[in-house]
Amino acid sequence: MRNLDTKDPAQPQDRVSVASITKSMIAGAVPKLVDQGLIGIEDPVNNVLESFQSTLRPPGPITVRQLLNHTSGMPDVADSEFAQVPPKQVANTRFTIQRGLELTATLSWEAKNVGRHSYSSSNYLALGQLIEKLRDRPVADLLKEDIFGPLRLGHTSLSEPDRAAADNIHAYIVVLGERIDVTQPEVLWARPKAASSPRRRTSTPSTGTFSAADSSPQHRLRYRHPT
């Protein structure tokens, strides 16, 4: 069912979070930066992203490749103090990509970890910021143009949160007997204050994509068991 309160039946076109599969979509969008001559895969991002100069202060040069393959040594925002607050607060807190990197900056980024593989969603927050910086457009729009559109993923998007949308399949956790709706948790999204330009509205490029089972009927993969 879509919703434990309404008991509405789920439909194939309903949308669910595809979580960190979003990272593979961002990884697919990064080569376009290289193809357009905007940055090289082995180029450091330190002098490109203001967040690397004013907030994160990495222990050395960090390349695009290192962000892509989780060898930058950057700590994971999921390990920050924010992740330790009550789950209901986490699920209802909205912050920007920059805020996610600021929380990452509260953790120790040690030189000895640079070059070692360590999975960190913060790498993809930085990559999303890089894409927006170099192409001067919201990453949600760019994914629609570069990934979702060409693949005809008609029910897939990195979009504004709308927990009440009729086509959401709701997700829940239970904490101390309380059921908490974590459908499209605000923490996964970014939206500046109303005074900011709508052009800069963004969504988190590490876990924020939502898709439907029938998003791309023209491109369903058929699997044949080897015999």
Coordinates of N, CA and C in Angstrom, one line a residue:
M1 N 0.8 -1.2 0.0 CA 0.0 0.0 0.0 C 0.9 1.2 0.0
R2 N 0.3 2.3 -0.4 CA 1.0 3.6 -0.5 C 1.2 4.2 0.9
N3 N 0.2 4.1 1.7 CA 0.2 4.9 2.9 C -0.5 4.1 4.0
L4 N 0.1 3.9 5.2 CA -0.5 3.1 6.2 C -1.7 3.8 6.9
D5 N -1.8 5.1 6.7 CA -3.0 5.8 7.2 C -4.2 5.7 6.3
T6 N -4.0 5.9 5.0 CA -5.2 5.8 4.1 C -5.4 4.4 3.6
K7 N -4.4 3.5 3.7 CA -4.5 2.2 3.1 C -4.8 2.1 1.6
D8 N -4.4 3.2 0.9 CA -4.5 3.2 -0.5 C -3.6 2.2 -1.1
P9 N -4.0 1.4 -2.1 CA -3.2 0.4 -2.8 C -2.0 1.1 -3.6
A10 N -0.9 0.5 -3.6 CA 0.2 1.0 -4.3 C 0.0 0.7 -5.8
Q11 N 0.6 1.6 -6.7 CA 0.4 1.4 -8.1 C 1.8 1.4 -8.7
P12 N 2.0 0.7 -9.9 CA 3.3 0.7 -10.6 C 3.9 2.1 -10.8
Q13 N 3.1 3.1 -11.0 CA 3.6 4.4 -11.4 C 3.9 5.2 -10.1
D14 N 3.7 4.7 -8.9 CA 4.0 5.4 -7.7 C 5.5 5.5 -7.5
R15 N 5.9 6.6 -6.9 CA 7.3 7.0 -6.7 C 7.8 6.5 -5.4
V16 N 9.1 6.0 -5.4 CA 9.8 5.6 -4.2 C 11.2 6.2 -4.3
S17 N 11.8 6.3 -3.1 CA 13.2 6.8 -3.1 C 14.1 5.7 -3.6
V18 N 15.0 6.1 -4.5 CA 16.1 5.1 -4.9 C 17.4 5.4 -4.2
A19 N 17.3 6.3 -3.3 CA 18.4 6.6 -2.3 C 19.8 6.7 -3.1
S20 N 20.8 6.0 -2.7 CA 22.1 6.2 -3.2 C 22.3 5.8 -4.6
I21 N 21.3 5.2 -5.2 CA 21.4 5.0 -6.7 C 21.6 6.4 -7.4
T22 N 21.2 7.4 -6.7 CA 21.4 8.8 -7.2 C 22.9 9.1 -7.5
K23 N 23.7 8.5 -6.7 CA 25.2 8.7 -6.9 C 25.6 8.2 -8.3
S24 N 25.1 7.1 -8.8 CA 25.4 6.6 -10.1 C 25.0 7.6 -11.2
M25 N 23.9 8.3 -10.9 CA 23.4 9.3 -11.9 C 24.3 10.5 -11.9
I26 N 24.7 10.9 -10.7 CA 25.7 12.0 -10.6 C 27.0 11.7 -11.3
A27 N 27.4 10.4 -11.1 CA 28.7 10.0 -11.7 C 28.5 10.0 -13.2
G28 N 27.3 9.7 -13.7 CA 27.1 9.7 -15.1 C 27.1 11.1 -15.7
A29 N 26.8 12.1 -14.9 CA 26.7 13.5 -15.3 C 28.1 14.2 -15.3
V30 N 29.0 13.7 -14.5 CA 30.3 14.3 -14.3 C 31.1 14.3 -15.6
P31 N 31.2 13.2 -16.4 CA 32.0 13.2 -17.6 C 31.6 14.3 -18.6
K32 N 30.4 14.8 -18.5 CA 30.0 15.9 -19.4 C 30.8 17.2 -19.1
L33 N 31.2 17.4 -17.9 CA 32.0 18.5 -17.5 C 33.4 18.3 -18.2
V34 N 33.9 17.1 -18.2 CA 35.2 16.8 -18.9 C 35.1 17.0 -20.4
D35 N 34.0 16.5 -21.0 CA 33.8 16.6 -22.4 C 33.7 18.0 -22.8
Q36 N 33.1 18.9 -22.0 CA 33.0 20.3 -22.3 C 34.2 21.1 -22.0
G37 N 35.3 20.5 -21.5 CA 36.5 21.2 -21.2 C 36.4 22.0 -19.9
L38 N 35.4 21.8 -19.1 CA 35.2 22.6 -17.9 C 36.2 22.2 -16.7
I39 N 36.6 20.9 -16.7 CA 37.5 20.4 -15.7 C 38.0 19.1 -16.2
G40 N 39.1 18.6 -15.7 CA 39.7 17.3 -16.0 C 39.4 16.4 -14.9
I41 N 39.4 15.1 -15.2 CA 39.1 14.1 -14.2 C 40.1 14.0 -13.1
E42 N 41.4 14.4 -13.5 CA 42.5 14.4 -12.5 C 42.7 15.7 -11.9
D43 N 41.9 16.7 -12.2 CA 42.1 18.1 -11.7 C 41.6 18.2 -10.3
P44 N 42.3 18.9 -9.4 CA 41.8 19.2 -8.1 C 40.6 20.2 -8.1
V45 N 39.7 20.0 -7.2 CA 38.6 20.9 -7.1 C 38.8 22.0 -6.0
N46 N 39.9 22.0 -5.3 CA 40.1 22.9 -4.2 C 39.9 24.3 -4.6
N47 N 40.4 24.7 -5.7 CA 40.3 26.1 -6.1 C 39.1 26.4 -6.9
V48 N 38.2 25.4 -7.1 CA 37.0 25.6 -7.9 C 35.8 25.8 -7.0
L49 N 35.8 25.1 -5.9 CA 34.7 25.1 -5.0 C 35.0 26.0 -3.7
E50 N 34.2 27.0 -3.5 CA 34.4 27.9 -2.3 C 34.4 27.1 -1.0
S51 N 33.5 26.0 -1.0 CA 33.4 25.2 0.2 C 34.7 24.5 0.6
F52 N 35.5 24.3 -0.4 CA 36.8 23.6 -0.1 C 37.8 24.6 0.5
Q53 N 37.6 25.9 0.2 CA 38.5 26.9 0.7 C 38.1 27.5 2.0
S54 N 36.8 27.6 2.2 CA 36.3 28.3 3.4 C 35.7 27.4 4.5
T55 N 35.3 26.2 4.1 CA 34.6 25.4 5.0 C 35.3 24.1 5.3
L56 N 35.6 23.3 4.3 CA 36.1 21.9 4.5 C 37.6 21.9 4.8
R57 N 38.4 22.7 4.1 CA 39.8 22.8 4.3 C 40.4 21.4 4.3
P58 N 40.4 20.7 3.1 CA 41.0 19.4 3.0 C 42.5 19.4 3.2
P59 N 43.1 18.3 3.6 CA 44.5 18.2 3.9 C 45.4 18.3 2.7
G60 N 44.9 18.4 1.5 CA 45.7 18.5 0.3 C 44.8 18.5 -0.9
P61 N 45.4 18.5 -2.1 CA 44.6 18.6 -3.3 C 43.7 17.3 -3.4
I62 N 42.4 17.6 -3.8 CA 41.4 16.5 -4.0 C 40.9 16.6 -5.4
T63 N 41.1 15.5 -6.1 CA 40.7 15.5 -7.5 C 39.2 15.0 -7.7
V64 N 38.8 15.3 -8.9 CA 37.4 14.9 -9.3 C 37.3 13.3 -9.2
R65 N 38.4 12.6 -9.7 CA 38.4 11.2 -9.6 C 38.3 10.7 -8.2
Q66 N 39.0 11.3 -7.3 CA 38.9 10.9 -5.9 C 37.5 11.1 -5.3
L67 N 36.8 12.1 -5.7 CA 35.5 12.3 -5.2 C 34.6 11.2 -5.8
L68 N 34.8 10.9 -7.0 CA 33.9 9.9 -7.7 C 34.1 8.5 -7.1
N69 N 35.3 8.1 -6.8 CA 35.5 6.7 -6.4 C 35.8 6.6 -4.8
H70 N 35.4 7.7 -4.1 CA 35.4 7.6 -2.6 C 36.8 7.4 -2.1
T71 N 37.8 8.0 -2.7 CA 39.2 7.9 -2.2 C 39.7 9.3 -1.8
S72 N 38.8 10.2 -1.6 CA 39.2 11.5 -1.1 C 39.6 11.6 0.3
G73 N 39.1 10.6 1.1 CA 39.3 10.6 2.5 C 38.3 11.5 3.3
M74 N 37.4 12.2 2.5 CA 36.5 13.1 3.2 C 35.5 12.3 4.1
P75 N 35.3 12.7 5.3 CA 34.4 12.0 6.2 C 33.0 12.1 5.7
D76 N 32.1 11.3 6.2 CA 30.8 11.2 5.8 C 29.9 12.0 6.7
V77 N 29.0 12.8 6.0 CA 28.1 13.7 6.8 C 27.2 12.8 7.7
A78 N 27.0 11.6 7.3 CA 26.2 10.7 8.2 C 26.8 10.4 9.5
D79 N 28.1 10.7 9.7 CA 28.8 10.5 10.9 C 28.8 11.8 11.8
S80 N 28.2 12.8 11.3 CA 28.3 14.1 12.0 C 27.4 14.1 13.2
E81 N 27.5 15.1 14.1 CA 26.6 15.1 15.3 C 25.2 15.2 14.9
F82 N 24.9 15.8 13.7 CA 23.5 16.0 13.3 C 22.8 14.6 13.3
A83 N 23.5 13.6 12.8 CA 22.9 12.3 12.7 C 22.5 11.6 14.0
Q84 N 23.0 12.2 15.1 CA 22.7 11.7 16.4 C 21.5 12.3 17.1
V85 N 20.9 13.3 16.5 CA 19.7 13.9 17.0 C 18.5 13.0 16.8
P86 N 17.4 13.2 17.5 CA 16.2 12.3 17.3 C 15.8 12.1 15.9
P87 N 15.5 10.9 15.5 CA 15.2 10.6 14.1 C 14.1 11.4 13.5
K88 N 13.1 11.8 14.3 CA 12.0 12.6 13.8 C 12.5 14.0 13.4
Q89 N 13.4 14.5 14.2 CA 14.0 15.8 13.9 C 14.8 15.7 12.6
V90 N 15.6 14.6 12.4 CA 16.4 14.5 11.2 C 15.5 14.4 10.0
A91 N 14.4 13.6 10.1 CA 13.5 13.4 9.0 C 12.8 14.7 8.6
N92 N 12.8 15.7 9.5 CA 12.0 16.9 9.2 C 12.8 18.2 9.2
T93 N 14.1 18.0 9.0 CA 15.1 19.1 8.9 C 15.5 19.3 7.5
R94 N 15.4 20.5 7.0 CA 15.8 20.8 5.6 C 17.1 21.6 5.7
F95 N 18.1 21.2 4.8 CA 19.3 22.0 4.7 C 19.8 21.9 3.3
T96 N 20.7 22.8 3.0 CA 21.3 22.9 1.7 C 22.5 22.0 1.5
I97 N 22.9 21.8 0.3 CA 24.2 21.0 0.0 C 25.3 21.7 0.8
Q98 N 25.4 23.0 0.8 CA 26.4 23.7 1.6 C 26.4 23.3 3.1
R99 N 25.2 23.2 3.6 CA 25.0 22.9 5.0 C 25.5 21.5 5.3
G100 N 25.2 20.6 4.3 CA 25.7 19.2 4.5 C 27.3 19.2 4.5
L101 N 27.9 20.0 3.7 CA 29.4 20.1 3.7 C 29.9 20.7 5.0
E102 N 29.1 21.7 5.5 CA 29.5 22.3 6.7 C 29.5 21.3 7.9
L103 N 28.5 20.4 7.9 CA 28.4 19.4 8.9 C 29.5 18.4 8.7
T104 N 29.9 18.1 7.5 CA 31.0 17.3 7.2 C 32.3 17.9 7.8
A105 N 32.4 19.2 7.7 CA 33.6 19.9 8.2 C 33.8 19.8 9.7
T106 N 32.8 19.4 10.4 CA 32.9 19.2 11.8 C 33.6 18.0 12.2
L107 N 33.9 17.1 11.2 CA 34.6 15.9 11.4 C 36.0 16.0 10.9
S108 N 36.9 15.2 11.4 CA 38.3 15.3 11.1 C 38.6 14.7 9.7
W109 N 39.2 15.5 8.8 CA 39.6 15.0 7.5 C 41.1 14.8 7.5
E110 N 41.6 13.6 7.7 CA 43.0 13.3 8.0 C 43.7 13.0 6.7
A111 N 44.9 13.5 6.6 CA 45.7 13.3 5.4 C 46.0 11.8 5.1
K112 N 46.1 11.0 6.2 CA 46.4 9.6 6.0 C 45.3 8.9 5.3
N113 N 44.1 9.4 5.3 CA 42.9 8.8 4.6 C 42.8 9.1 3.1
V114 N 43.5 10.1 2.7 CA 43.4 10.5 1.3 C 44.1 9.4 0.4
G115 N 43.4 8.9 -0.5 CA 43.9 7.9 -1.4 C 43.3 6.5 -1.0
R116 N 42.7 6.4 0.2 CA 42.1 5.2 0.7 C 40.6 5.2 0.3
H117 N 40.1 4.0 0.0 CA 38.6 4.0 -0.3 C 37.9 4.0 1.0
S118 N 36.9 4.9 1.1 CA 36.0 5.0 2.2 C 34.7 5.7 1.8
Y119 N 33.7 4.9 1.8 CA 32.4 5.4 1.2 C 31.9 6.6 2.0
S120 N 31.6 7.6 1.3 CA 31.1 8.9 2.0 C 30.2 9.6 1.0
S121 N 28.9 9.8 1.5 CA 28.0 10.6 0.7 C 28.4 12.0 0.5
S122 N 29.3 12.5 1.4 CA 29.8 13.9 1.2 C 30.6 14.1 -0.1
N123 N 31.2 13.0 -0.6 CA 31.9 13.2 -1.9 C 30.9 13.6 -2.9
Y124 N 29.7 13.1 -2.9 CA 28.7 13.4 -3.9 C 28.0 14.7 -3.7
L125 N 28.0 15.1 -2.4 CA 27.5 16.5 -2.2 C 28.4 17.5 -2.9
A126 N 29.7 17.2 -2.8 CA 30.7 18.0 -3.4 C 30.6 18.0 -4.9
L127 N 30.4 16.8 -5.5 CA 30.3 16.7 -6.9 C 29.1 17.4 -7.4
G128 N 28.0 17.3 -6.7 CA 26.8 18.0 -7.1 C 27.0 19.5 -7.1
Q129 N 27.7 20.0 -6.1 CA 28.1 21.4 -6.0 C 29.0 21.8 -7.2
L130 N 29.9 20.9 -7.5 CA 30.8 21.1 -8.7 C 30.0 21.2 -10.0
I131 N 29.1 20.3 -10.2 CA 28.3 20.4 -11.4 C 27.5 21.7 -11.5
E132 N 26.9 22.1 -10.4 CA 26.2 23.3 -10.4 C 27.1 24.5 -10.6
K133 N 28.2 24.5 -10.0 CA 29.2 25.6 -10.2 C 29.6 25.8 -11.6
L134 N 30.0 24.7 -12.2 CA 30.6 24.8 -13.6 C 29.6 24.9 -14.7
R135 N 28.4 24.5 -14.4 CA 27.3 24.6 -15.5 C 26.3 25.6 -15.1
D136 N 26.4 26.2 -13.9 CA 25.6 27.3 -13.5 C 24.1 27.1 -13.6
R137 N 23.7 25.8 -13.3 CA 22.3 25.5 -13.2 C 22.0 24.5 -12.1
P138 N 20.8 24.4 -11.6 CA 20.5 23.4 -10.5 C 20.8 22.0 -11.0
V139 N 21.4 21.2 -10.1 CA 21.7 19.8 -10.5 C 20.5 19.0 -10.8
A140 N 19.3 19.3 -10.2 CA 18.1 18.6 -10.6 C 17.7 18.8 -12.0
D141 N 17.9 20.0 -12.5 CA 17.6 20.3 -13.9 C 18.6 19.6 -14.8
L142 N 19.8 19.6 -14.4 CA 20.9 18.9 -15.3 C 20.7 17.4 -15.4
L143 N 20.3 16.8 -14.3 CA 20.0 15.4 -14.3 C 18.8 15.1 -15.2
K144 N 17.8 15.9 -15.2 CA 16.7 15.7 -16.0 C 17.1 15.8 -17.5
E145 N 18.0 16.8 -17.8 CA 18.4 17.0 -19.2 C 19.4 15.9 -19.7
D146 N 20.3 15.5 -18.8 CA 21.4 14.6 -19.2 C 21.1 13.1 -19.0
I147 N 20.3 12.8 -18.0 CA 20.1 11.4 -17.6 C 18.6 11.0 -17.8
F148 N 17.7 11.6 -17.0 CA 16.3 11.2 -17.1 C 15.7 11.3 -18.4
G149 N 15.9 12.4 -19.1 CA 15.3 12.7 -20.4 C 15.8 11.7 -21.4
P150 N 17.1 11.6 -21.7 CA 17.6 10.7 -22.7 C 17.2 9.2 -22.5
L151 N 17.0 8.8 -21.2 CA 16.6 7.4 -20.9 C 15.1 7.3 -20.8
R152 N 14.4 8.4 -21.0 CA 12.9 8.4 -21.0 C 12.4 7.9 -19.6
L153 N 13.1 8.4 -18.6 CA 12.7 8.0 -17.2 C 11.6 9.1 -16.8
G154 N 10.4 8.9 -17.3 CA 9.4 9.9 -17.2 C 8.9 10.1 -15.8
H155 N 9.0 9.2 -14.9 CA 8.6 9.3 -13.5 C 9.8 9.4 -12.5
T156 N 10.9 9.9 -13.0 CA 12.1 10.0 -12.1 C 12.5 11.4 -12.0
S157 N 12.9 11.8 -10.8 CA 13.3 13.2 -10.7 C 14.1 13.4 -9.4
L158 N 14.9 14.5 -9.4 CA 15.5 15.0 -8.2 C 14.8 16.3 -8.0
S159 N 13.7 16.3 -7.1 CA 12.8 17.4 -7.1 C 12.5 17.9 -5.7
E160 N 11.7 18.9 -5.6 CA 11.3 19.5 -4.4 C 10.5 18.4 -3.5
P161 N 10.7 18.4 -2.2 CA 10.0 17.4 -1.4 C 8.5 17.7 -1.4
D162 N 7.7 16.7 -1.4 CA 6.2 16.9 -1.3 C 5.7 15.6 -0.7
R163 N 5.8 15.5 0.6 CA 5.5 14.3 1.3 C 4.0 13.9 1.1
A164 N 3.2 14.9 0.8 CA 1.7 14.6 0.7 C 1.3 14.3 -0.7
A165 N 2.2 14.2 -1.6 CA 1.9 13.9 -3.0 C 1.2 12.5 -3.1
A166 N 0.2 12.5 -3.9 CA -0.7 11.2 -4.0 C 0.1 10.0 -4.5
D167 N 1.1 10.3 -5.3 CA 1.8 9.1 -5.9 C 3.1 8.7 -5.1
N168 N 3.2 9.1 -3.9 CA 4.3 8.6 -3.1 C 4.0 7.3 -2.4
I169 N 4.9 6.4 -2.4 CA 4.8 5.2 -1.5 C 5.6 5.6 -0.2
H170 N 4.8 5.7 0.8 CA 5.4 6.2 2.1 C 6.3 5.2 2.7
A171 N 7.3 5.7 3.4 CA 8.3 4.9 4.1 C 8.2 5.3 5.6
Y172 N 8.4 4.3 6.5 CA 8.3 4.6 7.9 C 9.4 3.9 8.7
I173 N 9.7 4.5 9.9 CA 10.5 3.8 10.9 C 9.7 3.9 12.2
V174 N 10.0 3.0 13.1 CA 9.4 3.0 14.4 C 10.5 3.2 15.5
V175 N 10.3 4.3 16.2 CA 11.3 4.6 17.3 C 10.5 4.7 18.6
L176 N 10.9 3.8 19.5 CA 10.3 3.8 20.9 C 8.8 3.7 20.8
G177 N 8.3 2.9 19.8 CA 6.8 2.7 19.7 C 6.2 3.8 18.8
E178 N 6.9 4.8 18.4 CA 6.3 5.9 17.6 C 6.6 5.7 16.1
R179 N 5.6 5.6 15.3 CA 5.8 5.5 13.8 C 6.1 6.8 13.2
I180 N 7.2 6.9 12.5 CA 7.6 8.2 11.9 C 7.7 8.1 10.4
D181 N 7.0 9.0 9.8 CA 6.9 9.0 8.3 C 8.2 9.6 7.8
V182 N 9.0 8.9 7.1 CA 10.3 9.4 6.6 C 10.3 9.4 5.0
T183 N 9.1 9.5 4.5 CA 8.9 9.7 3.0 C 9.5 11.0 2.6
Q184 N 10.4 11.0 1.6 CA 11.1 12.2 1.2 C 11.5 13.0 2.4
P185 N 12.4 12.5 3.2 CA 12.8 13.3 4.4 C 13.4 14.6 4.0
E186 N 13.1 15.7 4.7 CA 13.6 17.0 4.3 C 15.1 17.0 4.3
V187 N 15.8 16.2 5.1 CA 17.2 16.2 5.3 C 17.9 15.8 3.9
L188 N 17.2 15.1 3.0 CA 17.7 14.8 1.8 C 17.7 15.9 0.7
W189 N 17.1 17.0 1.1 CA 16.8 18.0 0.1 C 17.4 19.3 0.4
A190 N 17.4 20.2 -0.5 CA 18.0 21.5 -0.3 C 17.1 22.5 -1.0
R191 N 16.7 23.6 -0.2 CA 15.9 24.7 -0.8 C 16.3 25.9 -0.1
P192 N 16.9 26.9 -0.7 CA 17.2 28.1 -0.1 C 16.0 28.9 0.4
K193 N 16.2 29.8 1.3 CA 15.1 30.6 1.8 C 14.4 31.4 0.7
A194 N 13.2 31.8 0.9 CA 12.3 32.4 -0.1 C 13.0 33.5 -0.8
A195 N 13.9 34.2 -0.1 CA 14.5 35.4 -0.7 C 15.5 35.1 -1.7
S196 N 15.9 33.8 -1.8 CA 16.9 33.4 -2.7 C 16.3 33.2 -4.1
S197 N 17.1 33.2 -5.1 CA 16.7 33.1 -6.5 C 16.2 31.7 -6.7
P198 N 15.0 31.5 -7.3 CA 14.5 30.2 -7.6 C 15.4 29.4 -8.5
R199 N 16.2 30.1 -9.3 CA 17.2 29.4 -10.2 C 18.1 28.5 -9.4
R200 N 18.4 28.9 -8.1 CA 19.4 28.1 -7.4 C 18.8 27.0 -6.5
R201 N 17.5 26.7 -6.7 CA 17.0 25.6 -5.9 C 17.6 24.3 -6.3
T202 N 18.0 23.5 -5.3 CA 18.7 22.3 -5.6 C 18.2 21.2 -4.8
S203 N 18.5 20.0 -5.1 CA 18.2 18.8 -4.3 C 19.5 18.0 -4.1
T204 N 19.6 17.3 -3.0 CA 20.8 16.6 -2.7 C 21.2 15.5 -3.7
P205 N 22.4 15.6 -4.2 CA 22.9 14.7 -5.3 C 23.5 13.5 -4.8
S206 N 23.2 13.1 -3.6 CA 23.8 11.8 -3.1 C 22.7 10.8 -2.8
T207 N 21.5 11.2 -2.4 CA 20.5 10.2 -2.1 C 19.1 10.7 -2.5
G208 N 18.9 11.8 -3.3 CA 17.6 12.4 -3.3 C 16.7 12.0 -4.5
T209 N 17.1 11.1 -5.3 CA 16.2 10.8 -6.5 C 15.0 9.9 -6.1
F210 N 13.9 10.2 -6.8 CA 12.7 9.4 -6.6 C 12.3 8.9 -8.0
S211 N 11.8 7.6 -8.0 CA 11.5 7.0 -9.3 C 10.3 6.0 -9.1
A212 N 9.8 5.6 -10.3 CA 8.7 4.6 -10.2 C 9.0 3.4 -11.0
A213 N 8.4 2.3 -10.6 CA 8.7 1.0 -11.2 C 8.5 1.0 -12.7
D214 N 7.5 1.8 -13.2 CA 7.3 1.8 -14.6 C 7.8 3.1 -15.3
S215 N 8.8 3.7 -14.6 CA 9.4 4.9 -15.1 C 9.8 4.9 -16.6
S216 N 10.4 3.8 -17.0 CA 10.9 3.7 -18.3 C 10.5 2.3 -19.0
P217 N 9.2 2.1 -19.4 CA 8.8 0.9 -19.9 C 9.5 0.6 -21.2
Q218 N 10.0 1.6 -21.9 CA 10.7 1.4 -23.2 C 12.1 0.8 -23.0
H219 N 12.6 0.9 -21.7 CA 14.0 0.5 -21.5 C 14.1 -0.5 -20.4
R220 N 13.1 -1.3 -20.2 CA 13.2 -2.3 -19.1 C 14.2 -3.4 -19.6
L221 N 15.0 -3.8 -18.7 CA 16.0 -4.8 -19.0 C 15.4 -6.2 -18.8
R222 N 15.7 -7.1 -19.8 CA 15.2 -8.5 -19.7 C 16.4 -9.4 -19.3
Y223 N 16.2 -10.2 -18.3 CA 17.2 -11.0 -17.8 C 16.9 -12.5 -18.2
R224 N 17.8 -13.2 -18.7 CA 17.7 -14.6 -19.0 C 18.7 -15.3 -18.2
H225 N 18.2 -16.3 -17.4 CA 19.1 -17.0 -16.5 C 20.0 -17.9 -17.4
P226 N 21.3 -17.9 -17.1 CA 22.2 -18.7 -17.9 C 22.0 -20.2 -17.7
T227 N 22.0 -20.9 -18.8 CA 21.8 -22.4 -18.7 C 23.0 -23.1 -19.2

